[in-house]
XYZ file of C-alpha atoms in Angstrom:
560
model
C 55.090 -20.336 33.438
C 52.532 -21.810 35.874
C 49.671 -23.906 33.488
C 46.648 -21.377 35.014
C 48.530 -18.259 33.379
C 49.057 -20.190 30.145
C 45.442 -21.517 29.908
C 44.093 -18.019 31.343
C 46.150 -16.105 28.370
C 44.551 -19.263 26.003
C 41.432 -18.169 26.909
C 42.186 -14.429 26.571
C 43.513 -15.107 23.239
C 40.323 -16.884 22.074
C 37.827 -14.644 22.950
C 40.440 -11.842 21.430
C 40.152 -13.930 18.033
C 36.143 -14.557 18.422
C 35.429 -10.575 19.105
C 37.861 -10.105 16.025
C 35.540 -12.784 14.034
C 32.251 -11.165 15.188
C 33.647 -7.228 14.061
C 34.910 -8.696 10.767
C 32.026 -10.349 10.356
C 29.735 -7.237 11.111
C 31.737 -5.027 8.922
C 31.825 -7.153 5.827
C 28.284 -7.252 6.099
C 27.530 -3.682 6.577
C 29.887 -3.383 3.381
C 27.912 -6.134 1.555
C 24.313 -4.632 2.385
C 25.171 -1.270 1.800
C 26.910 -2.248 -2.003
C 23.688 -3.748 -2.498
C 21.033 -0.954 -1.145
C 23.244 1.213 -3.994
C 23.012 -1.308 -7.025
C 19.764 -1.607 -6.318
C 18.464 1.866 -5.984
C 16.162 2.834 -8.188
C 13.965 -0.573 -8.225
C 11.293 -2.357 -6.500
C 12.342 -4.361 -3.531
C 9.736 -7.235 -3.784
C 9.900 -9.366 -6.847
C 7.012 -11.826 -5.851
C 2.959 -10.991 -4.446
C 1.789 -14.159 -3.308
C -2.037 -14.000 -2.085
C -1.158 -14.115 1.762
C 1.109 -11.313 0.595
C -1.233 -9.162 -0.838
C -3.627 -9.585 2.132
C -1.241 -8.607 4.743
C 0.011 -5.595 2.793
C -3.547 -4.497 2.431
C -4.515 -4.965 5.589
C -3.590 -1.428 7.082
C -5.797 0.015 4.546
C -8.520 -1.723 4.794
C -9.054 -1.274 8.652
C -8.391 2.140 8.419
C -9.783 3.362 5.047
C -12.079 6.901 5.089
C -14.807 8.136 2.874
C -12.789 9.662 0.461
C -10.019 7.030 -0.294
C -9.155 5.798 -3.337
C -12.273 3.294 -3.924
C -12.354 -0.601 -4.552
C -13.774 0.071 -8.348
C -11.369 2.799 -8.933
C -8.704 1.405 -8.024
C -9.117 -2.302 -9.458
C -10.240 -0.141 -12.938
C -6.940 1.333 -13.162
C -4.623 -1.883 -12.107
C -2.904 -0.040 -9.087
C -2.472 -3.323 -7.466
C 0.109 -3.553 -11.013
C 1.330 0.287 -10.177
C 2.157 -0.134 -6.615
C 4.496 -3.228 -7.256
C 6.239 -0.676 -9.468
C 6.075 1.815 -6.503
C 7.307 -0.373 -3.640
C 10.447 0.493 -2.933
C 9.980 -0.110 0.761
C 12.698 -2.266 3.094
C 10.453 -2.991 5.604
C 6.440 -4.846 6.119
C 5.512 -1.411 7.696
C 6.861 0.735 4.677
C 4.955 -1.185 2.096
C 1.588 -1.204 4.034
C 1.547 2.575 4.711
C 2.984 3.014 0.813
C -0.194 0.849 -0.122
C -2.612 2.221 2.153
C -1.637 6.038 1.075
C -1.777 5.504 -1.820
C -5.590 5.379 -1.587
C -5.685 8.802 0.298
C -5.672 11.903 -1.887
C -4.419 14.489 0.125
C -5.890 18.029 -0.209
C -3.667 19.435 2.221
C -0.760 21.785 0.058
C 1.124 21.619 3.602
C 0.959 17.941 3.890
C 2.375 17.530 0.532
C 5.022 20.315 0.762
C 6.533 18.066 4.108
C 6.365 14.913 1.721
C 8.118 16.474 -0.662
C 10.767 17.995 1.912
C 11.653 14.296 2.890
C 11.767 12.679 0.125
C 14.457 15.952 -1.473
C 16.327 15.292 1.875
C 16.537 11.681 0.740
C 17.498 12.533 -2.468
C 20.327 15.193 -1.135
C 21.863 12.693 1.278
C 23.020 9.641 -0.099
C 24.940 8.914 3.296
C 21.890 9.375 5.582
C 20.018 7.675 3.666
C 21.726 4.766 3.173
C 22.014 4.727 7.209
C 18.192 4.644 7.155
C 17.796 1.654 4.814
C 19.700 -0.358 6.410
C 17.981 0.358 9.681
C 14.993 -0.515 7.696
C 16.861 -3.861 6.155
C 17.570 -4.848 9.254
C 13.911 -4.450 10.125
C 12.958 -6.837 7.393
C 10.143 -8.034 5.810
C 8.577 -10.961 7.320
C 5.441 -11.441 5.163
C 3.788 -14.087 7.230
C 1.286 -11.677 8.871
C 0.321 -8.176 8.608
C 2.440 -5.642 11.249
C -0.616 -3.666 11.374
C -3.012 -7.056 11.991
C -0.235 -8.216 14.553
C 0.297 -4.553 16.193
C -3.372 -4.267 16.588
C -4.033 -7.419 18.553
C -2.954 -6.760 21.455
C -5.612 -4.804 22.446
C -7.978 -8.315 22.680
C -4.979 -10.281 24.420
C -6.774 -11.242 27.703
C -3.930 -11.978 30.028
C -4.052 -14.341 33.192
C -4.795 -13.366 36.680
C -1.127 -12.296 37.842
C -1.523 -12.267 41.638
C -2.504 -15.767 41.446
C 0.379 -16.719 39.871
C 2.507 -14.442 41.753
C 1.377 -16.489 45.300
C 2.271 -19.657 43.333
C 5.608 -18.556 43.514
C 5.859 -16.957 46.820
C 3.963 -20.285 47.971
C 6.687 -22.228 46.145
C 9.300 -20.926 48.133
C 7.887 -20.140 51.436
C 7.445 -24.101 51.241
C 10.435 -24.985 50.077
C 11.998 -23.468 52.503
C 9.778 -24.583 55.289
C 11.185 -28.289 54.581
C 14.376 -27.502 56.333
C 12.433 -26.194 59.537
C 9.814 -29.060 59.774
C 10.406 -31.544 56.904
C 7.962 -34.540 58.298
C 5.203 -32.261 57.059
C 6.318 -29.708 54.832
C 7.809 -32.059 52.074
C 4.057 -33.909 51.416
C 3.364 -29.719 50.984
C 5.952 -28.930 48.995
C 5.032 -31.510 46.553
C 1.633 -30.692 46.306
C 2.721 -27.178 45.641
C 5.099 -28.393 43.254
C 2.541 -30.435 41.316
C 0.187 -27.369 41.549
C 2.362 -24.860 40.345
C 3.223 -27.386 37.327
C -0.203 -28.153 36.295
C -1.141 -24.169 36.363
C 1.902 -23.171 34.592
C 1.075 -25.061 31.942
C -2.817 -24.848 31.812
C -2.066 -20.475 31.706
C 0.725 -20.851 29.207
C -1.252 -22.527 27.100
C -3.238 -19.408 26.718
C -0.346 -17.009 26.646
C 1.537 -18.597 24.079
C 0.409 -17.615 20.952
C 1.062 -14.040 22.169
C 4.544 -14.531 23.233
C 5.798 -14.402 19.946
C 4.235 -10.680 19.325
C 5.806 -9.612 22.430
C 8.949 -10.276 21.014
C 8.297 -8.447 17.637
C 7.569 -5.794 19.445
C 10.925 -5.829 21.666
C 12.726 -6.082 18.851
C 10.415 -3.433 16.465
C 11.392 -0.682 19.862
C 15.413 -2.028 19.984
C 15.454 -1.548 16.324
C 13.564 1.792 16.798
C 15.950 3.100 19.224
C 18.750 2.242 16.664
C 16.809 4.465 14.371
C 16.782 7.279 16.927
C 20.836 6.979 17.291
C 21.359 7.491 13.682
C 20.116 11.244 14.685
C 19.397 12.303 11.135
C 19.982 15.875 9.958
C 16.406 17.374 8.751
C 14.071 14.664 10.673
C 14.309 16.176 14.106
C 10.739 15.732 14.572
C 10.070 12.129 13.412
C 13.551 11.398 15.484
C 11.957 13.193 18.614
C 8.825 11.330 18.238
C 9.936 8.301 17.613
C 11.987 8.519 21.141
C 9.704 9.685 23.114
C 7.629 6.304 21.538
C 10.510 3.667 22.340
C 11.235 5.253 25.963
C 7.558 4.968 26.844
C 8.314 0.965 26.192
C 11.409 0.908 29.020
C 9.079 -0.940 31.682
C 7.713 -3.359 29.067
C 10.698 -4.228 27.707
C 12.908 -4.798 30.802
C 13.419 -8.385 31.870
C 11.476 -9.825 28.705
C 13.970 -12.431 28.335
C 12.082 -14.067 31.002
C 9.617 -15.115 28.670
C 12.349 -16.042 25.962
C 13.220 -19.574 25.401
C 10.805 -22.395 26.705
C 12.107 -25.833 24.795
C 12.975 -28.276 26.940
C 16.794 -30.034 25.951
C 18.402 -26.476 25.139
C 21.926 -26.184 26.793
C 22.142 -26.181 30.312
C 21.081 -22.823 31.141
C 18.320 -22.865 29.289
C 16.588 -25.877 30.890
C 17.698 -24.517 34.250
C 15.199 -21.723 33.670
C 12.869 -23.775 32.124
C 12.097 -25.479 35.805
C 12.122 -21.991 37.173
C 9.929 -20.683 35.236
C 7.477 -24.047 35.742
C 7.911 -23.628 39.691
C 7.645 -19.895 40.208
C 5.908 -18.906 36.998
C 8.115 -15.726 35.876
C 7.660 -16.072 33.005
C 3.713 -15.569 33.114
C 4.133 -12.896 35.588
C 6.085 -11.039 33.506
C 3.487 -11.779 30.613
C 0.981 -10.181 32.668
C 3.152 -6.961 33.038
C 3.955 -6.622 29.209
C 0.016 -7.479 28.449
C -1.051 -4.378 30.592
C 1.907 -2.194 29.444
C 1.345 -3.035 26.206
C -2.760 -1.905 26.277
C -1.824 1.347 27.839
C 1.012 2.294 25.326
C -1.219 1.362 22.392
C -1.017 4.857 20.986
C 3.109 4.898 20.997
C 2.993 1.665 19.429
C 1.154 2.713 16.421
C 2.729 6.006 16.875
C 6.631 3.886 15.730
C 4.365 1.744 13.161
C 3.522 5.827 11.324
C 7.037 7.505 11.797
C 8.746 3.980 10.674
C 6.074 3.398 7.852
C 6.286 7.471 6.846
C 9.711 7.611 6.567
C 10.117 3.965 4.333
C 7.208 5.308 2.331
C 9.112 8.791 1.487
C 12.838 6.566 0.734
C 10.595 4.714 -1.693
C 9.315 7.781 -3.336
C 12.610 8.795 -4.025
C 14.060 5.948 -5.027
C 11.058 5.225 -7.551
C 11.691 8.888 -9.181
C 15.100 7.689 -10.060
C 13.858 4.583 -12.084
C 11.400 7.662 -14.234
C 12.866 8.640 -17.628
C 11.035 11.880 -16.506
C 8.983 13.699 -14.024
C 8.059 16.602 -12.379
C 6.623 17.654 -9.309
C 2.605 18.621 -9.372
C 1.681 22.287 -9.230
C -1.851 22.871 -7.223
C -4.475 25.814 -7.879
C -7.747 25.795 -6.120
C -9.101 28.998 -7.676
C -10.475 26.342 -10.526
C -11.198 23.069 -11.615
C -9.086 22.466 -14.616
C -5.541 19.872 -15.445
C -2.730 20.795 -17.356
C -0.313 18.149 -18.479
C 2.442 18.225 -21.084
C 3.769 15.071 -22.211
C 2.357 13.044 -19.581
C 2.629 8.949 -19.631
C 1.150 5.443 -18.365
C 3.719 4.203 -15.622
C 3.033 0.597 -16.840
C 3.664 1.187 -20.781
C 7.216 0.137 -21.629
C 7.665 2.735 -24.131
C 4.612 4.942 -24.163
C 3.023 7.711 -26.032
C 3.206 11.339 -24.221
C 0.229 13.239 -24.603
C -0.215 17.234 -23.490
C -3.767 18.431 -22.370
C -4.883 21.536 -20.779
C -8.764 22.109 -20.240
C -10.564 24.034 -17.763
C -13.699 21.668 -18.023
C -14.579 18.233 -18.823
C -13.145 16.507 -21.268
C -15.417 13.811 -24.332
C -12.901 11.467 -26.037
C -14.024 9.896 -29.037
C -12.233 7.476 -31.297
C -13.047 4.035 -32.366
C -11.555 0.924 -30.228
C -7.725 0.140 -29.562
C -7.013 3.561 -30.347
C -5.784 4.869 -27.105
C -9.151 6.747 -24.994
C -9.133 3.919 -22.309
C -5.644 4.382 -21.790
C -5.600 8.058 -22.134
C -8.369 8.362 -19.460
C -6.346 5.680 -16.918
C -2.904 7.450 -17.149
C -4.895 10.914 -16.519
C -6.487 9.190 -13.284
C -3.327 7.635 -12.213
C -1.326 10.665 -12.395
C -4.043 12.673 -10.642
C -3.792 10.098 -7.721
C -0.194 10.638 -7.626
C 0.112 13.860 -7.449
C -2.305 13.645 -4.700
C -0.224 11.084 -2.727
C 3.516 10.663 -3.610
C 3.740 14.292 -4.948
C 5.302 12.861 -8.182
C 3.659 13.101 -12.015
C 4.761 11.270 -15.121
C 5.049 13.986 -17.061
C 6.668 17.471 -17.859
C 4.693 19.665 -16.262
C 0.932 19.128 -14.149
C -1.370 21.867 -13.017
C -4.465 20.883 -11.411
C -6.641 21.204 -8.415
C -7.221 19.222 -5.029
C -9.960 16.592 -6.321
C -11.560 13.367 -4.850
C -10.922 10.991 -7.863
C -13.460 8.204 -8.848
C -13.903 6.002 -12.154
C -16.285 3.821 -13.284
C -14.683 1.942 -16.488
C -13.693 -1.803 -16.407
C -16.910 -3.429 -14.940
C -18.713 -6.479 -15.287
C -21.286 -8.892 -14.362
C -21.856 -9.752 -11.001
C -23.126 -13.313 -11.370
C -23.113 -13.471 -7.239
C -25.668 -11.140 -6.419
C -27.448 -11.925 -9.821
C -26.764 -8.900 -11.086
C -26.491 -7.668 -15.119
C -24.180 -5.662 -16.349
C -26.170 -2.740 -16.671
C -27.426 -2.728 -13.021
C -24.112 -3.130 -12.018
C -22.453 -0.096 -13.944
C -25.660 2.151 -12.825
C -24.546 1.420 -9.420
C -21.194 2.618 -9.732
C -22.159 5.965 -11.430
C -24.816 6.691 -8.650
C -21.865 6.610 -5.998
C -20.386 9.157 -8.466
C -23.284 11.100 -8.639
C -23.668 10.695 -5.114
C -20.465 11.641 -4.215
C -20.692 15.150 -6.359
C -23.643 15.843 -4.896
C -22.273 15.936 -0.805
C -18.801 17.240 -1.784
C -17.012 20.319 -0.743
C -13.594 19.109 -2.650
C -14.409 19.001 -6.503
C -14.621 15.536 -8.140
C -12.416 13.776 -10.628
C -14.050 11.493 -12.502
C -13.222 9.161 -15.262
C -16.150 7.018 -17.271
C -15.452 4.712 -20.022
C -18.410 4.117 -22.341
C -21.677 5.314 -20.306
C -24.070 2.832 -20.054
C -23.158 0.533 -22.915
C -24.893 -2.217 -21.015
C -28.238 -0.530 -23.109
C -29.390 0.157 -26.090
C -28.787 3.347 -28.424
C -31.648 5.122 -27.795
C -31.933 4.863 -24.403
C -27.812 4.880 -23.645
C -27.614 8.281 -25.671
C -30.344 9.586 -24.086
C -29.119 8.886 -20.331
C -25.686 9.364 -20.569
C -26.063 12.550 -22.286
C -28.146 14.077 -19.080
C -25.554 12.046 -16.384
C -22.497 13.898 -18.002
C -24.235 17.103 -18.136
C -25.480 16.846 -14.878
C -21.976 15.958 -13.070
C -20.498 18.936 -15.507
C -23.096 20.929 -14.285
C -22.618 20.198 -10.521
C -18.965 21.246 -10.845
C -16.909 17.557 -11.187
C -14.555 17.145 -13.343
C -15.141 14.618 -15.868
C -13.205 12.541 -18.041
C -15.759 10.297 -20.505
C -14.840 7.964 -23.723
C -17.719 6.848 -25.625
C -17.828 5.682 -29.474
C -21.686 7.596 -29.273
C -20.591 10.850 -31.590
C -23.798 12.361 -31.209
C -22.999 12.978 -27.214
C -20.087 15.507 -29.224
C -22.930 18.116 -30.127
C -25.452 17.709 -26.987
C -22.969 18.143 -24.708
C -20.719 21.256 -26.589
C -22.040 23.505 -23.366
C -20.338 21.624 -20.797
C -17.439 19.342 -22.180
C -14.630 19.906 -25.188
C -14.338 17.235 -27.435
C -10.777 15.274 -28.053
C -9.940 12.120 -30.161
C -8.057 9.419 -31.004
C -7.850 8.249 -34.546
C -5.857 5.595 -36.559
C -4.701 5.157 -40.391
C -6.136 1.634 -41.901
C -5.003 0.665 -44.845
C -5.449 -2.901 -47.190
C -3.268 -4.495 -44.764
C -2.588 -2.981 -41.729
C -4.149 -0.882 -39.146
C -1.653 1.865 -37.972
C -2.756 3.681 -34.288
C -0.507 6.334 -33.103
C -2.010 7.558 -29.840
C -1.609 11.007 -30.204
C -4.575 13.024 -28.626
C -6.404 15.638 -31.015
C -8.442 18.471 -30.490
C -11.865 17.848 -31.265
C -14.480 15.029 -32.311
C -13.481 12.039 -34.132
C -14.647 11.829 -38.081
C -13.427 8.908 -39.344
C -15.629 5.540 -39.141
C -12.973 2.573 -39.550
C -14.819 -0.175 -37.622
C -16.456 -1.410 -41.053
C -12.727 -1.381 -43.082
C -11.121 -3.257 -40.095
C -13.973 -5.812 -40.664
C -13.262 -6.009 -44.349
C -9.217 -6.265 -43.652
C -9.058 -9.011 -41.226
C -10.944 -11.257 -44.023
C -14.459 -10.647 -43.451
C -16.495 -12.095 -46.683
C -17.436 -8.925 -49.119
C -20.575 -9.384 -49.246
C -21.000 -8.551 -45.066
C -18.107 -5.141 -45.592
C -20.312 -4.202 -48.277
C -24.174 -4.182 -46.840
C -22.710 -2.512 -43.813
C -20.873 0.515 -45.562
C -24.292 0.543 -47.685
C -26.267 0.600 -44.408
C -23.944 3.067 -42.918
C -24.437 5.429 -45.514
C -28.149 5.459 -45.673
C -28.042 6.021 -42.475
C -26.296 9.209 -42.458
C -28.493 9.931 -45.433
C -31.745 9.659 -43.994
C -31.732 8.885 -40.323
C -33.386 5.988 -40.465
C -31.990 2.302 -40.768
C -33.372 0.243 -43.747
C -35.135 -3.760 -43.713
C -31.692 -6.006 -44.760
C -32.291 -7.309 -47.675
């Protein structure tokens, strides 16, 4: 056998082996990723928030946030930074921003909702479709060095070079070049100035170009990886599919020939610094840069359009696969005739083993009770569950009947020491933008307060708050409100029903249970927990004295 045909059937063999390799390779894994999307259904996909994190996942929300979002005090009162890392089920950057950012959106749209819940069910359904999905979205990653949103968004203030100019550099380049073989005496001294030309403006233009180069190529590979999505033609999400393709095939001009601006480092393999000279002498690279900089500004609205349908669809997968790590839950039930919620056995989706509680009131609700006993976090897992049901269509509980609401709180505040501000200034702030807020809307308000203006003294805190809860009764919110002031139980029997929290102390031990209980606390137990904990006598025993003169005679006594 002549050596050719043996080294030509070498060769064969070789690249027979090396495609073998490569599928092997590919399949085992496919096989590997998808064993590990199903072991680890059901739980979070992001085990660490580092700051630059936590700024890039919020950044999508905070450049695109509306009047009625979820609020900055709201939402820092009820730790949903804590509840979203519970949430985020997400496989990809643009999953867990629009999961963060809709989370702050209560919808008020029953359709809306009904098509969130469709998707996420069809997720549920179809374990083999969705599996396709995530690892589409796997594949898509999470980078977590800059926000997609942030990075998407820039390109509208890339300011590209002038392309014509670089464009005759090249035609000039070879015009010359090829002039040296008709009349070389003069046209080589030409040729090398053009040469040296073309060399110093490459590089002054690239310079400018460069930190954009990088983008370009997310975004060729966000619209390959898209298009992947599209082939996977899913049964149910025609529409997104449809959408999405109409998206990618609008980028077919901006993404042909972009490997001309791949590559660039000099002492690659030989190819590679081949091109590098071309792209020095005739400038394709930049030319092409140009192209991709005005596509890119005129398809701005399909490129956000594949950040939604991507972010929408990772959102909904992470829904589902969030329900599944729920001992229980049940999907929200909306009437708008009336303002009103009603729960049974509903929960805190950060308590390890909590306390269900059942509630069903058709007007605001005072919870009295003395501290630890369970108000605070009776109030929070009402709010949280109201946002939910609002936004991922799923509640921790039973059953949940409600209405559409805007939801604000004003609870875990403090002083703020930078604008020399006391405490009581600053929680009179946050329940004007409540008051504010019920005033202008058409969509009742959900409201939860925790302990109105304690920054003040009795007189004056009883006083207020007793008029600011009637008043946002009155005006048609719906208010949650804990306060240890019992008189606010009787002055405010026309507009709110009272509830409690109460707890057994003993000469040892203080026992709460959390259980929620119709009406106004009775028991006083501050004094007792005073006198357990090893408080001298003589202090336990003036105070209950006190106390009970008190009650006697409304008026507090000289201590002796």
């Amino acid at each position: 056998m002549d050596n050719s045909i043996k080294i030509t059937i070498g060769v064969i063999i070789i690249l027979v082996l090396v495609v073998i390799k490569v599928v092997y390779d590919e399949k085992k894994y496919m096989e590997k990723l998808t064993s590990r999307l199903k072991r680890t259904w059901g739980q979070p996909t992001r085990q660490e928030y580092s700051e630059v994190i936590w700024k890039n996942i919020k950044y999508y929300h905070e450049n695109t946030a509306g009047e009625n979002d979820i609020d900055d005090i709201t939402w820092n009162d009820l730790e949903l930074d804590r509840v979203y890392e519970k949430i985020n089920h997400t496989r990809t950057s643009v999953g867990e921003e629009y999961l963060y950012a809709m989370l702050h959106k209560p919808c008020t749209d029953s359709e809306e909702l009904a098509e969130r819940e469709r998707v996420i069910e069809l997720m549920a359904d179809n374990e083999e479709e969705r599996l396709k999905l995530q690892i589409a979205f796997s594949q898509m990653g999470k980078p977590g060095k800059i926000s997609v949103y942030e990075y998407m968004n820039s390109v509208k203030d890339i300011n590209a070079p002038n392309r014509l100019k670089h464009i005759l550099s090249g035609i000039l380049f070879l015009i010359s070049g090829a002039l040296c073989f008709v009349w070389p005496s003069v046209m080589i001294i030409v040729f090398v100035a053009v040469v040296v030309h073309n060399i110093f403006s490459y590089y002054k233009d690239k310079s400018l170009i460069e930190p954009y180069i990088q983008l370009f190529g997310f975004i060729v590979r966000t619209v390959a990886q898209s298009r992947d999505i599209v082939d996977l033609k899913i049964s149910g999400l025609e529409d997104y599919m449809d959408s999405l393709d109409k998206s990618v095939k609008s980028f077919k001009k901006f993404c042909k020939h972009s490997s001309l601006i791949a590559g660039g480092q000099m002492g690659g393999d030989l190819l590679d610094s081949l091109m590098d000279y071309v792209r020095m002498l005739v400038h394709i690279d930049i030319i092409k840069m140009c192209t991709m900089v005005s596509e890119a500004k005129k398809l701005n609205e399909e490129l956000f359009n594949i950040y939604e349908v991507i972010g929408f669809l990772d959102s909904m997968i992470s829904i589902c696969s969030y329900r599944e790590s729920l001992e229980n839950w049940c999907i929200p039930e909306f009437d708008n005739k009336n303002i009103g919620i009603g729960a049974k056995n509903l929960y805190h989706p950060l308590i390890a083993k909590p306390v269900k509680n059942s509630i069903s009131v058709e007007k605001s609700v005072l919870l009295t009770g003395s501290n630890a006993s369970g108000k605070s976090t009776f109030i929070k897992t009402v709010a949280i569950n109201a946002i939910f049901a609002q936004t991922i269509n799923t509640v921790l509980a039973d059953s949940y009947k409600t209405c559409f609401y805007y939801i604000y709180s004003s609870m875990a505040l403090r002083d703020d020491l930078e604008n020399s501000e006391s405490y009581y200034i600053v929680e009179i702030r946050s329940l004007q933008r409540i008051l504010d807020k019920v005033k202008e809307s058409k969509v009742p308000v959900l409201c939860f307060i925790d302990e109105v203006l304690r920054g003040t003294n009795t007189l004056e805190r009883i006083a207020s708050s007793s008029e600011i809860l009637a008043y946002l009764a009155g005006k048609g919110a719906m208010c949650f409100a804990a306060t240890h002031d019992i008189e606010l139980t009787n002055m405010l029997k026309k507009y709110y029903v009272n509830y409690h929290f109460e707890e057994h102390v003993d000469e040892e031990d203080v026992l709460f249970d959390y259980r929620l209980r119709e009406g106004a606390a009775n028991t006083r137990n501050a004094i007792k927990l005073l006198n357990m904990i090893g408080y001298d006598k003589v202090i336990t025993y003036n105070a209950e004295k006190q106390a009970r003169d008190f009650l006697k005679n409304g008026l507090w006594k000289e201590t002796e």
